[in-house]
Amino acid sequence: AVVGIPSWRLHLLPPGVCNLLNPAAIYANNEISLGDVEIYGFDYDYTLAQYSNLLHSMIFNTARDILIEQFKYPEGLGKYDYIPGFAIRGLHYDVQKSLLMKIDAFHYVQLGTAYRGLKPVPDEEVIELYGGTQHIPLYQMSDFYGKGPSLKQFMDIFSLPEMTLLSSVIDYFITHGIEFDQVHLYKDISDAIRDVHVKGVMYKWIEKDMEQYILHGDEIYAVLNRLVNHKKKLFLITNSPFSFVDKGMKHMVGKNWRDLFDMVIVQADKPNFFTDRRKPFRKLDDKGSLQWDKINQLEKGKIYKEGNLFDFLRLTGWRGSKVLYFGDHLYSDLADLMLRHGWRTGAIVPELETEIRIINTEQYMHSLTWQQALTGLLERMQMYQDAESKQVLLEWMKERQEIRSLTKNLFNPQFGSIFRTFHNPTYFSRRLVRFSDIYMASISCLLNYDVNFTFYPRRTPLQHEAPLWMDQLCTGCMKTPFLEEMVHIR
């Protein structure tokens, strides 16, 4: 029997819905033929180089110690350790209200996913804080790059330790009755996390033990080598410094890794690289030292620093849909390229692998099917308003909410799935669909497809195209053969 699902309901899951999803598949938001792609571009961190979660603990601990030693925060914070699985990517943080929360595609807070510190905030309080609604007005929401007047969206994987540190510090202050300025606290923690990156501390950890921190290196070599063998041009644009990228690529691909790339650009300062025309390219020598000559062409095998996309396009002529660029940050890596320059884009979403494995479990499938069936019953039977029917409807609504919570907790007890609120896509999902043609768990997923493969997105029904009951999609037919039995379940 499946946990939480009575055995008599198991027959409600039709045979056709049991096809398991493949965690190593590539999923399409937009039709794209790889045969039309001549040039492949890549980000480095969390795109070519996938990192172990051990890195999150190191970032958390170091930033926590910076707060204590340099910012003079209470030493009691030293008792807090990183909590794996506390936060998920794509959450919003309301600086003035000290609220970390998940918001859906329609700007509504998903109730039950608002946290102040390490403790959930009651739904009633969340609604009261936003003037009697769960809705966050558009002007408060994040701008194009996830930064709004009062809300910050955490979009990259490095932000997981930042969210956990933010929650831990707030938890300490609240528990000890210490007053704090929300803006200062948020800025201090952001600065401490930034120092871990900017001062090169994280780079040193990874360089010291690449076997432990870098994952799937052999698969990256296979992807790049196959593309080059099929006459594809490759380029790399990363914010990381050359010495760090060079050591990582030598570890994954080999000492001659640069021979695979037509262009390598480091310390690019994305997203400014894509929008600011002012910074010219600078050439680095083989040891990573800066050169002073004016750049009139981008040469194969050479390393360049900074620069901007407009000069890149002018010097290479690589425009439009013949270019496919992969990155993990929807804003910094992909948004401008798709919307302003017409490149095709691929999002790397490592969480996809875990989420698909959960979706493939019997517990998830049965929970979802019964939830859909209950939703259909509520919609169909709501016109019956006698006392007995009202009681049944209330019980169904309560059970539906219980199943929703159970389904959410399968992904993450605090915040649920990064892709979904109870029935809507998350704000993260909305941006994923908007800014990427295809998305996948890792670059290695490309190995499962021919270099000329065409990805066709599934035609998912709009609401007016769907059957009357959304749960009929689960049965794979327009009729619901068990409808009459379900009406009498109670």
Short mmCIF file of C-alpha atoms in Angstrom, two decimals:
data_model
loop_
_atom_site.label_atom_id
_atom_site.label_comp_id
_atom_site.label_asym_id
_atom_site.label_seq_id
_atom_site.Cartn_x
_atom_site.Cartn_y
_atom_site.Cartn_z
CA ALA A 1 0.00 0.00 0.00
CA VAL A 2 1.12 3.54 -0.70
CA VAL A 3 1.70 5.69 2.38
CA GLY A 4 -1.24 8.03 3.01
CA ILE A 5 -3.46 6.52 0.28
CA PRO A 6 -6.18 3.97 1.21
CA SER A 7 -5.89 0.80 -0.84
CA TRP A 8 -9.44 1.05 -2.23
CA ARG A 9 -8.40 4.17 -4.16
CA LEU A 10 -5.50 2.61 -5.97
CA HIS A 11 -7.68 1.40 -8.84
CA LEU A 12 -8.41 5.04 -9.66
CA LEU A 13 -4.96 5.42 -11.22
CA PRO A 14 -5.43 4.40 -14.87
CA PRO A 15 -2.76 2.23 -16.52
CA GLY A 16 -1.83 4.89 -19.09
CA VAL A 17 -0.70 7.46 -16.51
CA CYS A 18 2.07 5.25 -15.14
CA ASN A 19 4.65 6.08 -17.81
CA LEU A 20 7.68 7.22 -15.84
CA LEU A 21 9.45 10.46 -16.68
CA ASN A 22 13.15 10.29 -17.50
CA PRO A 23 15.36 12.44 -15.20
CA ALA A 24 18.02 12.53 -17.94
CA ALA A 25 15.64 13.85 -20.61
CA ILE A 26 15.66 17.32 -22.14
CA TYR A 27 12.34 19.17 -21.91
CA ALA A 28 11.25 21.73 -24.50
CA ASN A 29 9.36 24.99 -23.98
CA ASN A 30 9.83 25.92 -27.61
CA GLU A 31 10.41 23.89 -30.77
CA ILE A 32 14.12 23.78 -31.58
CA SER A 33 16.15 21.72 -34.03
CA LEU A 34 19.73 21.06 -33.00
CA GLY A 35 20.49 20.60 -36.69
CA ASP A 36 20.04 24.37 -37.11
CA VAL A 37 22.45 25.17 -34.28
CA GLU A 38 26.01 25.89 -35.45
CA ILE A 39 27.44 27.47 -32.31
CA TYR A 40 27.16 26.26 -28.70
CA GLY A 41 27.89 28.62 -25.81
CA PHE A 42 28.27 27.73 -22.14
CA ASP A 43 28.43 29.31 -18.72
CA TYR A 44 30.93 27.61 -16.39
CA ASP A 45 29.73 27.36 -12.77
CA TYR A 46 26.78 24.95 -12.40
CA THR A 47 26.62 24.55 -16.19
CA LEU A 48 29.83 22.87 -17.34
CA ALA A 49 31.04 22.43 -13.75
CA GLN A 50 28.41 20.86 -11.50
CA TYR A 51 29.31 21.09 -7.83
CA SER A 52 28.69 18.82 -4.86
CA ASN A 53 26.27 20.04 -2.19
CA LEU A 54 29.20 19.90 0.25
CA LEU A 55 30.05 23.34 -1.10
CA HIS A 56 26.89 24.82 0.46
CA SER A 57 28.02 23.99 4.00
CA MET A 58 31.42 25.56 3.34
CA ILE A 59 29.86 28.78 1.99
CA PHE A 60 27.43 28.96 4.93
CA ASN A 61 30.11 28.40 7.57
CA THR A 62 32.55 30.89 6.08
CA ALA A 63 29.94 33.64 5.61
CA ARG A 64 28.64 33.01 9.15
CA ASP A 65 32.18 33.42 10.52
CA ILE A 66 32.66 36.64 8.49
CA LEU A 67 29.51 38.02 10.13
CA ILE A 68 30.87 37.19 13.60
CA GLU A 69 34.50 38.21 13.11
CA GLN A 70 34.27 41.17 10.71
CA PHE A 71 30.73 42.49 11.16
CA LYS A 72 30.78 41.82 14.93
CA TYR A 73 27.54 39.82 14.98
CA PRO A 74 26.83 37.80 18.18
CA GLU A 75 29.15 34.83 18.70
CA GLY A 76 26.10 32.69 19.47
CA LEU A 77 25.53 32.48 15.70
CA GLY A 78 28.47 30.05 15.64
CA LYS A 79 26.10 27.36 16.93
CA TYR A 80 24.10 27.44 13.71
CA ASP A 81 25.06 24.96 11.00
CA TYR A 82 23.91 24.71 7.42
CA ILE A 83 20.56 22.94 7.08
CA PRO A 84 20.55 20.92 3.83
CA GLY A 85 17.10 20.97 2.27
CA PHE A 86 15.79 23.96 4.20
CA ALA A 87 15.42 26.34 1.24
CA ILE A 88 14.77 25.88 -2.47
CA ARG A 89 15.76 28.01 -5.43
CA GLY A 90 13.41 30.71 -6.73
CA LEU A 91 12.11 31.95 -3.37
CA HIS A 92 11.43 35.63 -2.73
CA TYR A 93 12.59 37.55 0.33
CA ASP A 94 10.66 40.57 1.57
CA VAL A 95 13.41 42.64 3.18
CA GLN A 96 11.16 44.92 5.26
CA LYS A 97 9.02 42.08 6.60
CA SER A 98 11.88 39.55 6.97
CA LEU A 99 9.77 37.00 5.08
CA LEU A 100 11.19 34.22 2.90
CA MET A 101 8.40 32.77 0.77
CA LYS A 102 7.36 31.05 -2.43
CA ILE A 103 5.33 33.06 -4.92
CA ASP A 104 3.38 31.67 -7.85
CA ALA A 105 3.21 32.86 -11.45
CA PHE A 106 0.30 35.17 -10.60
CA HIS A 107 2.21 36.90 -7.76
CA TYR A 108 0.35 35.11 -4.96
CA VAL A 109 2.16 33.82 -1.89
CA GLN A 110 1.67 30.08 -1.48
CA LEU A 111 0.21 29.85 2.00
CA GLY A 112 2.22 27.57 4.28
CA THR A 113 5.49 28.56 2.58
CA ALA A 114 6.22 31.88 4.31
CA TYR A 115 9.05 31.76 6.87
CA ARG A 116 10.49 34.35 9.23
CA GLY A 117 13.75 32.91 10.47
CA LEU A 118 13.43 29.14 10.69
CA LYS A 119 9.75 29.12 11.68
CA PRO A 120 6.66 29.30 9.46
CA VAL A 121 4.46 32.39 9.67
CA PRO A 122 0.73 31.64 10.13
CA ASP A 123 -1.37 32.15 7.00
CA GLU A 124 -3.55 34.76 8.73
CA GLU A 125 -0.50 36.86 9.58
CA VAL A 126 0.84 36.68 6.01
CA ILE A 127 -2.50 37.87 4.63
CA GLU A 128 -2.66 40.68 7.21
CA LEU A 129 0.91 41.79 6.37
CA TYR A 130 -0.10 42.25 2.73
CA GLY A 131 -3.26 44.23 3.43
CA GLY A 132 -5.75 41.38 3.56
CA THR A 133 -4.52 39.47 0.50
CA GLN A 134 -1.94 36.87 -0.57
CA HIS A 135 -1.16 38.97 -3.64
CA ILE A 136 2.09 40.91 -4.00
CA PRO A 137 1.62 44.02 -6.21
CA LEU A 138 3.62 44.08 -9.43
CA TYR A 139 5.67 47.18 -8.50
CA GLN A 140 7.02 45.35 -5.44
CA MET A 141 7.99 42.27 -7.39
CA SER A 142 11.44 41.63 -8.75
CA ASP A 143 12.57 43.58 -11.77
CA PHE A 144 14.00 41.93 -14.88
CA TYR A 145 16.96 40.60 -12.89
CA GLY A 146 15.17 39.48 -9.73
CA LYS A 147 15.68 42.69 -7.72
CA GLY A 148 12.64 44.74 -6.73
CA PRO A 149 12.23 47.73 -4.41
CA SER A 150 11.43 45.49 -1.46
CA LEU A 151 11.64 41.93 -2.80
CA LYS A 152 14.70 39.94 -3.82
CA GLN A 153 14.40 36.68 -5.72
CA PHE A 154 17.06 34.04 -5.07
CA MET A 155 17.68 32.47 -8.47
CA ASP A 156 21.08 30.80 -8.46
CA ILE A 157 22.15 27.62 -6.71
CA PHE A 158 24.79 29.50 -4.70
CA SER A 159 21.89 31.33 -3.00
CA LEU A 160 20.81 28.23 -1.05
CA PRO A 161 23.39 28.84 1.72
CA GLU A 162 22.56 32.58 1.64
CA MET A 163 18.85 31.93 2.30
CA THR A 164 19.70 29.49 5.10
CA LEU A 165 22.13 31.95 6.71
CA LEU A 166 19.58 34.76 6.45
CA SER A 167 16.96 32.58 8.14
CA SER A 168 19.41 31.42 10.83
CA VAL A 169 20.49 34.95 11.79
CA ILE A 170 16.88 36.15 11.98
CA ASP A 171 16.03 33.09 14.07
CA TYR A 172 18.85 33.95 16.50
CA PHE A 173 17.77 37.60 16.85
CA ILE A 174 14.09 36.73 17.34
CA THR A 175 14.85 33.93 19.81
CA HIS A 176 17.06 36.23 21.89
CA GLY A 177 14.77 39.25 21.65
CA ILE A 178 17.36 41.35 19.81
CA GLU A 179 16.02 44.23 17.72
CA PHE A 180 17.56 44.61 14.27
CA ASP A 181 17.24 46.74 11.16
CA GLN A 182 15.97 44.50 8.37
CA VAL A 183 17.77 46.39 5.60
CA HIS A 184 21.15 46.36 7.37
CA LEU A 185 20.83 42.67 8.22
CA TYR A 186 20.00 41.70 4.64
CA LYS A 187 22.88 43.79 3.26
CA ASP A 188 25.39 42.43 5.79
CA ILE A 189 24.52 38.83 4.93
CA SER A 190 24.62 39.56 1.18
CA ASP A 191 28.05 41.18 1.62
CA ALA A 192 29.36 38.26 3.69
CA ILE A 193 28.21 35.75 1.05
CA ARG A 194 29.68 37.95 -1.70
CA ASP A 195 33.03 38.05 0.09
CA VAL A 196 33.21 34.24 -0.02
CA HIS A 197 33.05 34.49 -3.83
CA VAL A 198 34.87 37.77 -4.53
CA LYS A 199 37.84 37.08 -2.26
CA GLY A 200 38.38 33.73 -3.93
CA VAL A 201 37.80 31.57 -0.83
CA MET A 202 35.39 29.27 -2.64
CA TYR A 203 37.72 28.93 -5.62
CA LYS A 204 40.51 27.73 -3.30
CA TRP A 205 38.34 25.00 -1.75
CA ILE A 206 37.35 23.64 -5.16
CA GLU A 207 40.88 23.81 -6.58
CA LYS A 208 42.21 21.97 -3.53
CA ASP A 209 39.85 18.98 -3.89
CA MET A 210 38.29 18.80 -7.33
CA GLU A 211 37.45 15.11 -7.03
CA GLN A 212 35.20 15.90 -4.08
CA TYR A 213 33.54 19.07 -5.36
CA ILE A 214 33.21 18.70 -9.16
CA LEU A 215 30.70 16.14 -10.47
CA HIS A 216 30.26 14.43 -13.88
CA GLY A 217 33.56 15.69 -15.35
CA ASP A 218 33.96 12.78 -17.78
CA GLU A 219 30.49 13.40 -19.21
CA ILE A 220 31.33 17.06 -19.92
CA TYR A 221 34.35 15.94 -21.96
CA ALA A 222 32.12 13.57 -23.94
CA VAL A 223 29.57 16.33 -24.70
CA LEU A 224 32.14 18.89 -25.86
CA ASN A 225 34.18 16.38 -27.85
CA ARG A 226 31.12 15.10 -29.69
CA LEU A 227 30.02 18.63 -30.64
CA VAL A 228 33.46 19.50 -31.99
CA ASN A 229 33.58 16.22 -33.96
CA HIS A 230 30.33 17.32 -35.61
CA LYS A 231 31.90 20.64 -36.66
CA LYS A 232 30.10 22.76 -34.07
CA LYS A 233 31.80 25.90 -32.77
CA LEU A 234 32.05 26.28 -28.97
CA PHE A 235 32.50 29.30 -26.71
CA LEU A 236 32.56 29.93 -22.96
CA ILE A 237 31.37 33.08 -21.12
CA THR A 238 31.83 33.02 -17.35
CA ASN A 239 32.13 35.43 -14.44
CA SER A 240 34.81 33.23 -12.84
CA PRO A 241 38.55 34.02 -13.15
CA PHE A 242 40.75 32.25 -15.70
CA SER A 243 43.01 30.38 -13.23
CA PHE A 244 39.97 28.77 -11.58
CA VAL A 245 38.26 27.85 -14.87
CA ASP A 246 41.54 26.56 -16.32
CA LYS A 247 42.13 24.17 -13.40
CA GLY A 248 38.54 22.95 -13.43
CA MET A 249 38.48 22.36 -17.19
CA LYS A 250 41.84 20.57 -17.09
CA HIS A 251 40.36 18.30 -14.40
CA MET A 252 37.18 17.56 -16.39
CA VAL A 253 38.33 17.71 -20.01
CA GLY A 254 42.14 17.52 -20.06
CA LYS A 255 45.10 19.87 -20.45
CA ASN A 256 44.19 20.72 -24.05
CA TRP A 257 40.63 21.79 -23.21
CA ARG A 258 41.10 25.19 -24.87
CA ASP A 259 41.55 23.49 -28.25
CA LEU A 260 37.84 22.62 -28.14
CA PHE A 261 36.72 26.25 -27.82
CA ASP A 262 36.71 28.98 -30.42
CA MET A 263 36.29 31.64 -27.71
CA VAL A 264 36.85 31.80 -23.95
CA ILE A 265 35.72 34.89 -22.00
CA VAL A 266 36.35 35.09 -18.23
CA GLN A 267 35.32 37.61 -15.55
CA ALA A 268 32.61 38.71 -17.97
CA ASP A 269 30.51 40.51 -15.34
CA LYS A 270 27.18 39.04 -16.46
CA PRO A 271 24.44 40.23 -16.70
CA ASN A 272 26.16 43.59 -17.46
CA PHE A 273 28.10 41.80 -20.23
CA PHE A 274 24.82 41.44 -22.13
CA THR A 275 23.54 45.00 -21.65
CA ASP A 276 26.47 47.41 -21.16
CA ARG A 277 28.43 48.44 -24.28
CA ARG A 278 31.20 50.28 -22.41
CA LYS A 279 33.67 47.59 -21.33
CA PRO A 280 36.07 46.52 -24.09
CA PHE A 281 37.63 43.07 -24.27
CA ARG A 282 41.11 42.53 -22.82
CA LYS A 283 43.37 39.67 -23.81
CA LEU A 284 45.11 37.44 -21.25
CA ASP A 285 48.34 35.60 -21.92
CA ASP A 286 48.73 31.87 -21.23
CA LYS A 287 49.53 32.57 -17.58
CA GLY A 288 46.44 34.72 -17.12
CA SER A 289 48.25 38.09 -17.11
CA LEU A 290 46.54 41.09 -18.73
CA GLN A 291 47.64 42.37 -22.14
CA TRP A 292 47.27 45.97 -23.25
CA ASP A 293 46.61 45.76 -27.00
CA LYS A 294 43.31 46.86 -28.54
CA ILE A 295 41.09 43.92 -29.52
CA ASN A 296 40.02 44.03 -33.17
CA GLN A 297 39.34 40.32 -33.50
CA LEU A 298 38.58 37.39 -31.19
CA GLU A 299 41.06 34.62 -31.92
CA LYS A 300 40.58 30.91 -31.39
CA GLY A 301 42.51 29.55 -28.42
CA LYS A 302 42.97 32.97 -26.80
CA ILE A 303 41.55 34.01 -23.43
CA TYR A 304 39.63 37.28 -23.07
CA LYS A 305 38.44 39.17 -20.01
CA GLU A 306 35.36 41.39 -19.56
CA GLY A 307 34.07 42.83 -22.84
CA ASN A 308 30.43 43.06 -23.87
CA LEU A 309 27.98 41.16 -26.04
CA PHE A 310 27.68 43.93 -28.65
CA ASP A 311 31.40 43.76 -29.47
CA PHE A 312 31.17 39.96 -29.30
CA LEU A 313 28.41 39.93 -31.94
CA ARG A 314 30.25 42.46 -34.10
CA LEU A 315 33.53 40.55 -34.03
CA THR A 316 32.10 37.04 -34.48
CA GLY A 317 28.94 37.57 -36.50
CA TRP A 318 27.28 34.88 -34.35
CA ARG A 319 23.70 36.01 -34.32
CA GLY A 320 20.20 34.65 -33.99
CA SER A 321 18.93 31.12 -33.73
CA LYS A 322 22.10 29.42 -34.96
CA VAL A 323 23.51 30.08 -31.46
CA LEU A 324 22.43 27.97 -28.46
CA TYR A 325 23.66 29.17 -25.06
CA PHE A 326 23.45 27.15 -21.81
CA GLY A 327 23.38 28.61 -18.30
CA ASP A 328 21.93 27.95 -14.86
CA HIS A 329 20.82 31.51 -13.99
CA LEU A 330 17.62 32.44 -15.82
CA TYR A 331 18.24 36.19 -15.47
CA SER A 332 22.02 36.62 -15.62
CA ASP A 333 22.61 33.97 -18.29
CA LEU A 334 19.54 33.62 -20.48
CA ALA A 335 16.98 36.44 -20.35
CA ASP A 336 18.75 39.08 -22.44
CA LEU A 337 20.06 36.55 -24.94
CA MET A 338 16.60 35.23 -25.74
CA LEU A 339 14.54 38.41 -25.58
CA ARG A 340 16.95 40.96 -27.04
CA HIS A 341 19.28 38.99 -29.27
CA GLY A 342 17.30 36.00 -30.51
CA TRP A 343 19.75 33.32 -29.38
CA ARG A 344 18.33 29.94 -28.46
CA THR A 345 18.76 29.14 -24.77
CA GLY A 346 19.11 26.05 -22.60
CA ALA A 347 18.57 26.20 -18.83
CA ILE A 348 20.49 23.87 -16.54
CA VAL A 349 18.22 22.95 -13.60
CA PRO A 350 19.95 20.33 -11.43
CA GLU A 351 16.88 20.08 -9.16
CA LEU A 352 14.99 18.55 -12.08
CA GLU A 353 16.55 15.14 -11.50
CA THR A 354 15.38 14.88 -7.88
CA GLU A 355 11.93 16.30 -8.60
CA ILE A 356 11.32 13.88 -11.46
CA ARG A 357 12.31 10.94 -9.27
CA ILE A 358 9.68 12.10 -6.76
CA ILE A 359 7.07 12.55 -9.52
CA ASN A 360 7.77 8.95 -10.57
CA THR A 361 6.92 7.52 -7.13
CA GLU A 362 3.63 5.70 -6.61
CA GLN A 363 2.84 7.94 -3.67
CA TYR A 364 3.06 11.09 -5.77
CA MET A 365 1.04 9.66 -8.67
CA HIS A 366 -1.74 8.36 -6.45
CA SER A 367 -1.85 11.59 -4.43
CA LEU A 368 -2.08 13.68 -7.58
CA THR A 369 -4.76 11.49 -9.16
CA TRP A 370 -6.95 11.54 -6.07
CA GLN A 371 -6.42 15.29 -5.69
CA GLN A 372 -7.57 15.84 -9.28
CA ALA A 373 -10.57 13.61 -8.73
CA LEU A 374 -11.57 15.51 -5.58
CA THR A 375 -11.19 18.82 -7.41
CA GLY A 376 -13.49 17.55 -10.12
CA LEU A 377 -16.04 16.40 -7.55
CA LEU A 378 -16.00 19.77 -5.81
CA GLU A 379 -16.51 21.60 -9.07
CA ARG A 380 -19.33 19.32 -10.22
CA MET A 381 -21.18 18.98 -6.93
CA GLN A 382 -20.97 22.53 -5.58
CA MET A 383 -24.51 23.34 -6.76
CA TYR A 384 -25.98 21.01 -4.11
CA GLN A 385 -26.55 23.26 -1.11
CA ASP A 386 -28.63 21.14 1.28
CA ALA A 387 -27.11 20.60 4.74
CA GLU A 388 -25.89 17.05 4.06
CA SER A 389 -24.28 17.98 0.73
CA LYS A 390 -22.57 21.00 2.28
CA GLN A 391 -21.05 18.77 4.93
CA VAL A 392 -19.73 16.36 2.30
CA LEU A 393 -18.29 19.25 0.29
CA LEU A 394 -16.53 20.59 3.40
CA GLU A 395 -15.01 17.17 4.07
CA TRP A 396 -13.84 16.91 0.47
CA MET A 397 -12.27 20.38 0.67
CA LYS A 398 -10.49 19.46 3.88
CA GLU A 399 -9.21 16.20 2.39
CA ARG A 400 -8.09 17.98 -0.77
CA GLN A 401 -6.07 20.42 1.32
CA GLU A 402 -4.51 17.56 3.29
CA ILE A 403 -3.47 15.79 0.06
CA ARG A 404 -2.06 19.03 -1.33
CA SER A 405 0.11 19.45 1.77
CA LEU A 406 1.21 15.82 1.60
CA THR A 407 2.20 16.25 -2.07
CA LYS A 408 4.07 19.49 -1.34
CA ASN A 409 6.02 17.87 1.50
CA LEU A 410 7.28 15.10 -0.80
CA PHE A 411 9.50 17.72 -2.47
CA ASN A 412 10.46 19.95 0.47
CA PRO A 413 8.68 20.17 3.86
CA GLN A 414 9.05 23.96 4.02
CA PHE A 415 8.57 25.17 0.46
CA GLY A 416 7.58 22.24 -1.77
CA SER A 417 8.57 21.97 -5.45
CA ILE A 418 10.57 24.69 -7.18
CA PHE A 419 8.27 24.31 -10.20
CA ARG A 420 4.80 24.33 -8.67
CA THR A 421 2.61 25.81 -5.99
CA PHE A 422 -0.46 23.71 -5.25
CA HIS A 423 -2.04 24.16 -8.68
CA ASN A 424 -0.15 27.01 -10.37
CA PRO A 425 3.39 27.19 -11.72
CA THR A 426 5.81 29.03 -9.44
CA TYR A 427 7.25 32.40 -10.37
CA PHE A 428 10.48 30.48 -11.06
CA SER A 429 8.64 28.21 -13.52
CA ARG A 430 7.14 31.20 -15.26
CA ARG A 431 10.62 32.63 -15.86
CA LEU A 432 11.97 29.22 -16.88
CA VAL A 433 9.34 28.96 -19.63
CA ARG A 434 9.87 32.58 -20.67
CA PHE A 435 13.65 32.55 -20.91
CA SER A 436 14.60 29.03 -22.05
CA ASP A 437 13.84 27.05 -25.19
CA ILE A 438 14.89 23.81 -23.50
CA TYR A 439 15.79 22.81 -19.95
CA MET A 440 17.52 19.82 -18.38
CA ALA A 441 19.21 18.59 -15.22
CA SER A 442 22.73 18.76 -16.65
CA ILE A 443 24.69 19.33 -19.86
CA SER A 444 25.33 15.58 -20.01
CA CYS A 445 21.66 15.10 -21.01
CA LEU A 446 22.75 16.14 -24.52
CA LEU A 447 24.48 12.77 -24.84
CA ASN A 448 21.04 11.11 -25.00
CA TYR A 449 20.14 12.87 -28.25
CA ASP A 450 21.42 12.99 -31.82
CA VAL A 451 23.17 16.27 -32.75
CA ASN A 452 20.39 16.90 -35.30
CA PHE A 453 17.52 16.05 -32.94
CA THR A 454 14.44 18.28 -32.99
CA PHE A 455 12.73 18.97 -29.65
CA TYR A 456 8.96 19.34 -29.89
CA PRO A 457 7.15 20.79 -26.88
CA ARG A 458 4.00 18.90 -25.90
CA ARG A 459 0.78 20.69 -26.77
CA THR A 460 -0.59 21.11 -23.27
CA PRO A 461 -4.23 22.21 -23.18
CA LEU A 462 -5.21 25.77 -22.40
CA GLN A 463 -8.05 25.90 -19.90
CA HIS A 464 -10.68 26.43 -22.61
CA GLU A 465 -9.25 23.50 -24.62
CA ALA A 466 -9.16 21.07 -21.69
CA PRO A 467 -11.90 18.59 -20.85
CA LEU A 468 -14.53 19.79 -18.38
CA TRP A 469 -12.71 18.11 -15.52
CA MET A 470 -8.96 18.37 -15.34
CA ASP A 471 -8.89 14.95 -13.69
CA GLN A 472 -10.18 13.49 -16.96
CA LEU A 473 -6.66 14.13 -18.28
CA CYS A 474 -5.49 11.54 -15.76
CA THR A 475 -7.86 8.92 -17.12
CA GLY A 476 -6.84 9.48 -20.72
CA CYS A 477 -10.45 9.54 -21.92
CA MET A 478 -13.37 11.94 -22.12
CA LYS A 479 -15.59 9.76 -19.96
CA THR A 480 -14.99 9.14 -16.28
CA PRO A 481 -16.17 5.54 -15.77
CA PHE A 482 -15.91 5.64 -11.97
CA LEU A 483 -17.80 8.97 -11.60
CA GLU A 484 -21.02 7.48 -10.21
CA GLU A 485 -19.13 5.34 -7.71
CA MET A 486 -17.15 8.37 -6.51
CA VAL A 487 -20.30 10.42 -5.89
CA HIS A 488 -21.38 7.80 -3.33
CA ILE A 489 -17.96 7.42 -1.69
CA ARG A 490 -19.11 9.33 1.36
#
